Coordinates of C-alpha atoms and ligand atoms in Angstrom, one line a residue:
M1 CA -76.4 -5.5 -31.3
A2 CA -75.0 -1.9 -31.3
G3 CA -74.1 -2.3 -27.6
K4 CA -72.1 -5.4 -28.3
T5 CA -70.2 -3.8 -31.2
I6 CA -69.3 -0.9 -28.9
S7 CA -68.1 -3.1 -26.1
L8 CA -66.1 -5.1 -28.6
F9 CA -64.5 -1.9 -29.8
V10 CA -63.7 -0.9 -26.3
V11 CA -62.0 -4.2 -25.6
Y12 CA -60.1 -3.8 -28.9
A13 CA -59.1 -0.3 -28.0
G14 CA -58.0 -1.6 -24.6
F15 CA -55.8 -4.1 -26.2
L16 CA -54.3 -1.4 -28.4
V17 CA -53.4 0.6 -25.4
F18 CA -52.1 -2.5 -23.7
A19 CA -50.0 -3.4 -26.6
N20 CA -48.5 0.0 -27.2
G21 CA -48.1 1.0 -23.6
M22 CA -46.7 -2.1 -22.0
E23 CA -45.6 -4.9 -24.2
E24 CA -43.0 -2.8 -26.1
H25 CA -42.0 -0.5 -23.3
C26 CA -38.8 -2.5 -22.5
S27 CA -37.8 -3.1 -26.0
L28 CA -37.9 0.6 -27.1
N29 CA -35.3 3.3 -26.4
T30 CA -32.9 1.0 -24.6
F31 CA -29.4 2.0 -23.6
D32 CA -26.7 1.3 -26.1
I33 CA -24.6 -1.0 -23.8
A34 CA -22.7 -3.9 -25.3
G35 CA -22.4 -7.3 -23.6
N36 CA -24.8 -9.4 -21.6
D37 CA -23.8 -8.5 -18.1
M38 CA -26.8 -7.9 -15.9
H39 CA -28.0 -4.3 -16.0
F40 CA -31.1 -2.1 -16.4
T41 CA -31.7 -1.4 -20.1
K42 CA -33.3 2.0 -19.8
E43 CA -34.0 4.7 -17.2
V44 CA -36.0 3.3 -14.3
T45 CA -38.4 5.7 -12.7
N46 CA -38.4 6.3 -9.0
E47 CA -41.9 7.8 -8.9
E48 CA -45.0 6.6 -10.8
F49 CA -48.5 8.1 -10.8
A50 CA -51.9 6.7 -11.8
L51 CA -55.5 7.7 -11.9
V52 CA -58.1 5.5 -10.1
G53 CA -59.8 3.1 -12.4
K54 CA -57.2 3.6 -15.2
F55 CA -54.7 1.2 -16.6
K56 CA -51.2 1.2 -14.9
G57 CA -48.0 -0.6 -15.6
L58 CA -44.6 -0.6 -13.7
H59 CA -41.4 -1.6 -15.4
C60 CA -37.9 -2.7 -14.5
C61 CA -36.4 -3.1 -17.9
A62 CA -33.2 -5.2 -17.7
K63 CA -31.1 -7.9 -19.3
G64 CA -28.6 -10.5 -18.2
Y65 CA -30.6 -11.5 -15.2
R66 CA -31.5 -15.1 -14.2
S67 CA -34.6 -14.0 -12.2
I68 CA -36.7 -11.0 -11.4
E69 CA -38.8 -10.9 -8.2
W70 CA -41.3 -8.2 -7.3
Y71 CA -42.1 -7.0 -3.8
K72 CA -44.8 -4.6 -2.7
D73 CA -43.9 -2.8 0.6
G74 CA -41.5 -5.7 1.3
K75 CA -43.9 -8.5 0.5
I76 CA -43.0 -10.8 -2.3
Y77 CA -45.3 -11.4 -5.3
P78 CA -48.0 -12.9 -5.6
W79 CA -50.0 -10.5 -3.5
E80 CA -53.3 -10.7 -1.7
L81 CA -56.0 -8.8 -3.5
D82 CA -56.2 -6.2 -0.8
L83 CA -52.4 -5.5 -0.9
S84 CA -52.2 -5.0 -4.7
R85 CA -54.1 -5.8 -7.9
M86 CA -50.9 -5.7 -9.9
I87 CA -50.0 -8.8 -11.7
I88 CA -46.8 -9.9 -13.4
Y89 CA -46.7 -9.9 -17.2
P90 CA -44.7 -13.1 -17.9
E91 CA -44.7 -12.5 -21.7
N92 CA -42.3 -9.7 -20.9
A93 CA -40.0 -11.9 -18.9
N94 CA -41.5 -10.5 -15.7
Q95 CA -40.0 -7.1 -16.3
T96 CA -43.5 -5.5 -16.1
I97 CA -46.4 -5.6 -13.6
Y98 CA -49.7 -4.1 -14.4
T99 CA -53.4 -3.7 -13.7
Y100 CA -56.3 -2.6 -15.9
A101 CA -58.0 -0.6 -13.3
I102 CA -56.0 0.7 -10.4
R103 CA -57.4 1.3 -6.9
P104 CA -56.2 3.6 -4.1
D105 CA -55.0 0.4 -2.2
D106 CA -52.5 -0.3 -4.9
E107 CA -50.4 2.7 -3.8
G108 CA -47.1 1.8 -2.3
N109 CA -43.5 0.9 -2.9
Y110 CA -42.9 -1.7 -5.6
T111 CA -39.4 -3.2 -5.7
C112 CA -38.0 -5.3 -8.4
V113 CA -35.0 -7.5 -7.5
L114 CA -32.8 -8.8 -10.3
R115 CA -30.3 -11.6 -9.8
N116 CA -27.7 -13.4 -11.7
D117 CA -25.5 -16.0 -10.2
T118 CA -23.3 -13.6 -8.4
V119 CA -24.9 -10.2 -8.1
M120 CA -28.3 -8.7 -7.1
H121 CA -29.7 -5.4 -8.3
S122 CA -32.8 -3.9 -6.8
H123 CA -34.9 -0.8 -7.7
T124 CA -37.9 0.7 -5.9
I125 CA -40.7 2.6 -7.6
N126 CA -43.0 4.6 -5.4
L127 CA -46.5 4.5 -6.9
K128 CA -49.1 7.1 -6.1
V129 CA -52.7 6.9 -7.1
F130 CA -54.8 10.1 -7.7
D131 CA -58.6 9.9 -7.6
Q132 CA -58.7 12.8 -10.0
I133 CA -56.4 14.5 -12.4
P134 CA -53.9 16.6 -10.4
D135 CA -53.5 20.2 -11.3
Q136 CA -49.7 20.0 -11.3
L137 CA -47.5 17.9 -13.5
Q138 CA -45.8 15.2 -11.5
M139 CA -42.1 14.5 -12.4
T140 CA -41.5 10.8 -12.8
Y141 CA -37.9 10.9 -14.0
V142 CA -35.1 13.4 -14.7
S143 CA -31.5 12.5 -15.4
Q144 CA -28.9 13.1 -12.7
N145 CA -26.1 15.6 -13.5
K146 CA -23.6 13.9 -15.8
Q147 CA -20.0 13.8 -16.7
A148 CA -18.8 12.8 -20.1
Y149 CA -15.6 12.7 -22.2
V150 CA -15.4 14.7 -25.3
G151 CA -16.6 12.5 -28.2
E152 CA -18.8 10.4 -26.0
N153 CA -22.6 10.0 -26.7
V154 CA -24.8 11.4 -23.9
R155 CA -28.4 10.7 -23.3
L156 CA -30.6 12.7 -20.9
F157 CA -34.3 11.9 -20.2
C158 CA -37.1 13.7 -18.4
E159 CA -40.7 12.6 -18.0
A160 CA -43.8 13.7 -16.1
F161 CA -47.3 12.5 -15.4
A162 CA -50.1 14.8 -16.6
G163 CA -53.0 12.4 -16.1
V164 CA -54.9 13.6 -19.1
V165 CA -55.8 10.7 -21.4
D166 CA -55.1 12.4 -24.6
L167 CA -52.4 12.5 -27.1
P168 CA -50.0 15.3 -26.3
D169 CA -50.1 18.3 -28.6
Q170 CA -48.2 21.6 -28.7
N171 CA -49.5 22.4 -25.3
S172 CA -48.6 19.1 -23.7
E173 CA -45.0 18.2 -24.3
A174 CA -41.5 18.0 -22.9
I175 CA -38.7 20.0 -24.5
W176 CA -35.0 20.3 -23.8
Y177 CA -33.2 23.6 -24.0
K178 CA -29.6 24.8 -23.4
K179 CA -29.4 27.3 -20.6
L180 CA -26.7 30.0 -21.1
E181 CA -24.7 31.4 -18.3
N182 CA -26.8 34.6 -18.2
G183 CA -29.9 32.4 -17.8
T184 CA -31.1 32.7 -21.4
L185 CA -32.7 29.5 -22.8
V186 CA -31.7 28.7 -26.3
E187 CA -33.3 26.1 -28.6
L188 CA -31.1 23.2 -29.5
S189 CA -29.8 22.8 -33.0
D190 CA -30.5 19.8 -35.2
R191 CA -27.3 18.1 -34.1
F192 CA -29.1 17.3 -30.9
N193 CA -31.7 14.6 -31.1
Q194 CA -34.9 15.1 -29.1
K195 CA -37.2 12.1 -29.0
K196 CA -40.6 12.3 -27.5
V197 CA -42.2 9.3 -25.8
I198 CA -45.6 8.7 -24.3
R199 CA -46.9 6.1 -22.0
E200 CA -50.4 4.8 -21.0
D201 CA -52.3 6.7 -23.7
G202 CA -50.5 10.0 -23.1
Q203 CA -51.0 10.2 -19.3
T204 CA -47.2 10.2 -18.9
Y205 CA -44.9 11.8 -21.4
G206 CA -41.3 12.8 -21.7
T207 CA -38.4 13.4 -24.1
Y208 CA -35.0 11.9 -24.6
L209 CA -32.2 14.3 -25.4
V210 CA -29.3 12.6 -27.2
I211 CA -26.1 14.5 -27.7
P212 CA -24.0 12.6 -30.2
K213 CA -20.2 12.9 -29.8
V214 CA -20.1 15.6 -27.1
R215 CA -18.1 18.7 -28.0
K216 CA -16.4 21.1 -25.7
D217 CA -19.1 23.7 -26.2
D218 CA -21.8 21.2 -25.4
Y219 CA -20.9 21.2 -21.7
G220 CA -23.2 23.3 -19.5
V221 CA -26.7 23.3 -18.2
Y222 CA -29.6 21.7 -20.0
R223 CA -33.2 22.4 -19.0
C224 CA -36.1 20.0 -19.5
Q225 CA -39.3 22.0 -19.6
I226 CA -42.6 20.0 -19.5
E227 CA -45.9 21.6 -20.2
K228 CA -49.6 20.9 -20.1
P229 CA -52.4 23.4 -20.6
G230 CA -52.4 25.8 -17.7
T231 CA -49.1 24.6 -16.0
S232 CA -45.5 23.7 -16.6
I233 CA -42.6 22.2 -14.7
F234 CA -38.8 22.2 -15.4
R235 CA -35.6 20.6 -14.2
D236 CA -32.0 21.6 -14.9
V237 CA -29.3 19.0 -15.6
V238 CA -25.6 19.9 -15.7
L239 CA -23.3 18.2 -18.2
D240 CA -19.6 18.4 -17.2
E241 CA -16.5 17.3 -18.9
K242 CA -15.1 14.1 -17.4
S243 CA -11.4 14.7 -16.7
R244 CA -9.0 12.1 -18.0
V245 CA -6.5 12.9 -15.3
L246 CA -7.6 10.0 -13.1
N247 CA -7.1 7.6 -16.0
Y248 CA -3.8 9.0 -17.1
I249 CA -1.0 6.6 -16.5
N250 CA 2.2 8.3 -15.6
P251 CA 4.8 6.9 -17.9
N252 CA 7.6 7.5 -15.3
P253 CA 5.9 7.1 -11.9
F254 CA 8.0 7.7 -8.9
P255 CA 9.1 4.2 -8.1
L256 CA 8.2 4.3 -4.4
K257 CA 7.7 0.6 -4.1
E258 CA 10.9 -0.3 -5.8
M259 CA 12.8 2.3 -3.7
V260 CA 11.4 1.0 -0.5
L261 CA 12.3 -2.6 -1.5
C262 CA 15.8 -1.6 -2.5
S263 CA 16.3 0.2 0.8
I264 CA 15.2 -2.8 2.7
I265 CA 17.5 -5.1 0.7
I266 CA 20.4 -2.7 1.2
V267 CA 19.8 -2.5 5.0
L268 CA 19.6 -6.3 5.1
I269 CA 22.8 -6.7 3.2
L270 CA 24.5 -4.1 5.4
T271 CA 23.2 -5.7 8.6
T272 CA 24.4 -9.1 7.4
F273 CA 27.7 -7.6 6.5
I274 CA 28.1 -5.9 9.9
V275 CA 27.1 -9.1 11.7
L276 CA 29.6 -11.1 9.6
I277 CA 32.4 -8.5 10.3
N278 CA 31.6 -8.7 14.0
Q279 CA 31.6 -12.5 13.9
Y280 CA 34.5 -13.2 11.5
G281 CA 36.1 -9.8 10.8
L282 CA 39.2 -10.5 12.9
A283 CA 39.7 -14.0 11.6
F284 CA 39.3 -12.6 8.1
Q285 CA 41.8 -9.8 8.7
V286 CA 44.3 -12.2 10.1
Y287 CA 43.8 -14.6 7.2
M288 CA 44.2 -11.7 4.7
K289 CA 47.4 -10.5 6.5
D290 CA 48.9 -14.0 6.5
R291 CA 47.9 -14.6 2.9
F292 CA 48.8 -11.4 1.2
S293 CA 51.0 -9.1 3.3
T294 CA 54.6 -8.9 2.6
V295 CA 56.6 -11.4 4.7
E296 CA 59.3 -9.9 6.9
D297 CA 61.4 -13.1 7.0
N298 CA 64.4 -11.8 5.1
D299 CA 65.1 -8.7 7.1
G300 CA 68.1 -10.3 9.0
K301 CA 66.3 -10.5 12.3
T302 CA 66.6 -13.6 14.4
H303 CA 63.2 -13.7 16.1
D304 CA 59.6 -12.9 15.2
V305 CA 58.5 -12.0 18.7
M306 CA 60.1 -11.1 22.0
V307 CA 57.9 -11.5 25.1
A308 CA 58.8 -9.1 27.9
Y309 CA 57.3 -9.8 31.3
A310 CA 57.6 -9.1 35.0
P311 CA 59.1 -12.1 36.9
K312 CA 55.7 -12.7 38.6
D313 CA 54.1 -13.2 35.2
S314 CA 56.7 -15.7 34.0
E315 CA 54.5 -18.7 34.2
L316 CA 51.9 -17.3 31.8
A317 CA 54.5 -15.7 29.5
L318 CA 56.6 -18.9 29.2
G319 CA 53.8 -21.4 29.8
V320 CA 51.0 -19.9 27.7
L321 CA 52.0 -17.1 25.4
V322 CA 55.3 -18.4 24.0
P323 CA 54.1 -21.9 23.4
T324 CA 50.9 -20.7 21.7
L325 CA 52.8 -18.3 19.4
E326 CA 55.4 -21.0 18.6
G327 CA 52.5 -23.3 17.9
R328 CA 51.4 -20.7 15.3
G329 CA 54.9 -20.7 13.7
Y330 CA 56.5 -17.7 15.4
R331 CA 60.0 -17.8 16.6
C332 CA 60.0 -16.4 20.1
T333 CA 62.5 -15.1 22.6
T334 CA 61.8 -13.8 26.1
R335 CA 63.1 -11.2 28.6
E336 CA 62.2 -10.4 32.1
L337 CA 61.5 -6.7 32.9
S338 CA 63.1 -5.1 35.9
A339 CA 60.9 -3.7 38.7
D340 CA 62.0 -0.1 37.7
I341 CA 59.8 1.2 35.0
T342 CA 62.2 3.9 34.0
N343 CA 64.7 1.2 32.9
W344 CA 62.4 -0.4 30.4
S345 CA 63.1 1.5 27.3
T346 CA 66.8 0.9 27.6
E347 CA 66.3 -2.7 28.5
L348 CA 64.1 -3.3 25.4
S349 CA 65.6 -1.0 22.8
G350 CA 68.6 -3.4 22.2
Q351 CA 66.3 -6.3 21.7
I352 CA 64.0 -4.5 19.3
H353 CA 66.7 -4.6 16.7
V354 CA 66.8 -8.4 16.5
C355 CA 63.0 -9.0 17.0
R356 CA 60.3 -8.1 14.6
R357 CA 57.7 -7.5 17.4
V358 CA 57.9 -6.9 21.2
I359 CA 55.0 -8.1 23.3
T360 CA 55.0 -6.6 26.8
L361 CA 52.7 -8.1 29.4
I362 CA 51.3 -5.3 31.6
S363 CA 49.9 -6.7 34.8
P364 CA 49.8 -5.4 38.4
A365 CA 53.1 -7.2 38.9
T366 CA 54.8 -4.9 36.3
V367 CA 53.7 -1.8 38.2
N368 CA 54.6 -3.1 41.7
D369 CA 51.0 -4.2 42.4
S370 CA 49.8 -0.6 42.3
W371 CA 47.2 -0.7 39.4
I372 CA 46.5 3.0 39.3
S373 CA 46.3 5.2 36.2
S374 CA 49.4 7.3 37.0
N375 CA 51.6 4.3 37.3
L376 CA 50.2 2.7 34.1
Y377 CA 50.6 6.0 32.3
Q378 CA 54.2 6.1 33.2
A379 CA 54.7 2.5 32.2
L380 CA 53.1 3.0 28.8
K381 CA 55.0 6.3 28.3
Q382 CA 58.2 4.4 28.8
L383 CA 57.2 1.8 26.3
Q384 CA 56.1 4.4 23.8
T385 CA 59.7 5.6 23.3
L386 CA 60.3 2.2 21.6
D387 CA 59.3 1.7 17.9
A388 CA 55.5 2.0 18.2
A389 CA 54.7 -0.1 15.1
K390 CA 56.6 -3.0 16.6
L391 CA 55.3 -2.8 20.2
I392 CA 52.3 -4.7 21.4
C393 CA 51.1 -4.3 25.0
V394 CA 48.9 -7.1 26.4
A395 CA 47.0 -5.8 29.4
L396 CA 46.2 -8.7 31.7
K397 CA 43.8 -6.6 33.7
E398 CA 41.4 -3.9 32.5
L399 CA 43.2 -0.5 32.5
P400 CA 41.7 1.8 35.2
F401 CA 40.1 4.4 32.9
S402 CA 37.8 6.9 34.5
Q403 CA 35.6 9.6 33.0
N404 CA 37.0 12.5 35.0
E405 CA 40.6 11.6 34.7
S406 CA 42.6 14.8 34.6
K407 CA 44.7 15.6 31.6
N408 CA 48.4 16.1 32.1
S409 CA 50.3 19.1 30.7
V410 CA 50.3 17.9 27.1
G411 CA 46.5 17.1 27.3
E412 CA 47.0 13.4 27.4
T413 CA 45.2 10.8 29.6
L414 CA 45.9 7.1 30.1
A415 CA 42.9 6.4 27.9
S416 CA 44.2 8.5 25.0
L417 CA 47.7 7.2 25.4
A418 CA 46.5 3.6 25.3
R419 CA 44.4 4.3 22.2
S420 CA 47.5 5.6 20.4
M421 CA 49.4 2.4 21.2
N422 CA 48.9 -1.2 20.4
V423 CA 47.2 -2.2 23.7
I424 CA 45.3 -5.5 23.6
Q425 CA 43.1 -6.4 26.5
W426 CA 43.1 -9.9 27.6
Q427 CA 39.5 -11.0 27.7
R428 CA 38.7 -13.9 29.9
S429 CA 35.6 -15.0 28.1
S430 CA 36.8 -14.9 24.5
D431 CA 40.2 -16.5 24.1
E432 CA 40.0 -16.8 20.4
S433 CA 39.3 -13.2 19.7
F434 CA 42.3 -12.3 21.9
W435 CA 44.6 -14.6 19.9
L436 CA 43.3 -13.2 16.7
R437 CA 43.8 -9.6 17.8
L438 CA 47.3 -10.5 18.8
C439 CA 48.1 -12.4 15.6
R440 CA 46.8 -9.5 13.6
E441 CA 49.7 -7.4 14.9
L442 CA 52.3 -10.0 14.3
P443 CA 54.3 -10.5 11.1
P444 CA 52.5 -12.4 8.4
K445 CA 53.1 -16.2 8.3
R446 CA 52.5 -17.9 5.0
Y447 CA 52.4 -21.4 6.2
C448 CA 49.6 -22.8 8.3
V449 CA 50.2 -24.7 11.5
T450 CA 47.4 -26.6 13.1
Q451 CA 47.1 -25.7 16.7
S452 CA 46.0 -29.1 17.8
S453 CA 49.4 -30.7 16.9
Q454 CA 51.3 -28.2 19.0
R455 CA 49.3 -27.5 22.0
P456 CA 50.6 -24.9 24.4
R457 CA 52.8 -26.4 27.1
L458 CA 51.1 -25.4 30.2
T459 CA 53.4 -26.0 33.1
S460 CA 50.5 -26.4 35.5
E461 CA 46.8 -27.3 35.4
R462 CA 46.0 -23.6 35.9
S463 CA 44.6 -21.9 32.8
F464 CA 45.8 -18.6 31.5
D465 CA 42.8 -17.0 33.0
S466 CA 43.6 -18.1 36.5
L467 CA 47.1 -16.8 36.1
V468 CA 45.9 -13.3 35.7
V469 CA 45.9 -11.4 38.9
A470 CA 42.3 -10.4 39.3
Ligands
NAG1 C1 -23.7 -10.7 -12.9 O1 -23.8 -9.3 -13.3 C2 -22.7 -8.5 -13.1 C3 -23.0 -7.1 -13.5 O2 -24.2 -6.6 -13.0 C4 -21.5 -9.1 -13.8 O3 -20.4 -8.3 -13.6 C5 -21.3 -10.5 -13.5 O4 -20.3 -11.1 -14.3 C6 -22.6 -11.3 -13.6 N1 -22.4 -12.7 -13.2 C7 -22.7 -13.7 -13.9 C8 -22.5 -15.0 -13.3 O5 -23.2 -13.6 -15.0
NAG2 C1 -41.5 -14.9 -13.7 O1 -42.4 -15.0 -12.5 C2 -43.0 -16.2 -12.3 C3 -43.9 -16.1 -11.2 O2 -43.3 -15.5 -10.1 C4 -41.9 -17.3 -12.1 O3 -42.4 -18.6 -11.9 C5 -40.9 -17.3 -13.3 O4 -39.8 -18.1 -13.0 C6 -40.4 -15.9 -13.5 N1 -39.6 -15.8 -14.7 C7 -38.4 -15.2 -14.7 C8 -37.7 -15.2 -16.0 O5 -38.0 -14.6 -13.7
NAG3 C1 -42.2 4.2 0.4 O1 -40.8 4.6 0.5 C2 -40.7 5.9 0.9 C3 -39.2 6.3 0.9 O2 -38.5 5.1 1.2 C4 -41.3 6.1 2.3 O3 -41.2 7.5 2.7 C5 -42.8 5.7 2.2 O4 -43.4 5.8 3.5 C6 -43.0 4.3 1.7 N1 -44.4 4.1 1.4 C7 -45.0 3.0 1.9 C8 -46.4 2.9 1.6 O5 -44.4 2.2 2.6
NAG4 C1 -27.1 36.2 -22.8 O1 -25.9 35.9 -23.6 C2 -26.1 35.7 -25.0 C3 -24.8 35.4 -25.6 O2 -23.8 35.1 -24.7 C4 -26.7 37.0 -25.6 O3 -27.0 36.8 -26.9 C5 -28.0 37.3 -24.8 O4 -28.5 38.5 -25.3 C6 -27.7 37.4 -23.3 N1 -29.0 37.6 -22.6 C7 -29.2 38.5 -21.7 C8 -30.5 38.6 -21.1 O5 -28.2 39.2 -21.3

């Protein structure tokens, strides 16, 4: 009868331990985290220790998960008896596995895997089984170094396995100290909250340190010192101020993105503009001139244009140039140039008083078929003595510029002379741009004459191009 009572009492006591040590573990001392996102609800230990034959529980306290799975050394629960005696405690929503009497075979790595619909968290606990109480304390958990903002609440935790089945007393406890810079340990004031916890009937014990609303002078080193009769162990944890610099939003950030965008847009606009100018610039200039420049009609002159040419070029002067210009509304007159270049200025100077512009065709024929730079220089020099603003030279063949052309006594070359005068190069391939360049130099014409109605009267089937002596 007495034996039965004793065994009943033992069972009852076992239940008490069971109830206090395991059932409530995950509901006590949880983090103060709002919301229901999946996360661990308290510190999860990396190392756990047990004594052969004694009760042992392992915990992955969490919330927000859809499922928890347990693995031992990579093998999913349920386990063969020779792998582990641990069983899931479903009343605790599978956060806990336990056994009443642990064996050396139960040693190993236990992993819990939490899942919600999108994310998976896993945590591994290394369980070590002693066959007798170890001499040294075994650390099961100590907080990592932390950073916190001023005003934030901070919680540190440390815990160790002592193995003694006994309620901790003065000689078996964990205490937090502040460690000064010179190494002195000072006791923490009442503002700091130290909360002692025990598990599994006092085999494992530790202390939470809660620092409410961290102040500047709270930053520094904290030491957790854990003692049991005859031995002690300690760990230091550094609490640093979390800098707000990273979260500081510059009210006037350098607008790099906007500037790059702006530059690109400006470059695009400029490019477009340049392309348009290249394409339509001449036509635009001619249009603007005809539209807005002062007309010269009432200056008492009889003709807009006089075309001067060598006799050999008469066909293209009279057959192409004059008709085209007349088609564009210009009143034209013509004059043949003599073979003697030196006479030109006298020949033309009289005409220039009755004509608004003088167009001189420069071709090999005008320089006696000797298309060399000295002859052309001389010809242009002659023409230059006329009113430069009114003179237009049309070169039917490309002027013979050369890089190493020697300068004359006044430092002038054919190229520089040509640049200073109105010399328009006939270009075989782009008729229209030639006509536009020519028209740009002619007096403005307000009225618009369609070219198709007055086509140039070519006297032969040969085009202007073929008339040019190549
Ligand atoms: C899963 O948990 C993560 C946080 O651990 C959370 O961000 C996420 O929204 C959760 N997904 C669902 C579907 O609940
Ligand atoms: C707990 O584990 C059991 C057995 O593995 C499983 O059937 C059950 O769905 C689990 N419950 C949760 C909430 O994960
Ligand atoms: C448990 O994991 C640790 C570290 O990952 C490893 O060193 C150890 O061998 C593992 N133990 C077993 C029994 O697999
Ligand atoms: C360490 O510094 C504190 C104050 O800063 C002082 O009270 C204490 O005496 C110092 N301890 C030693 C060993 O220098």
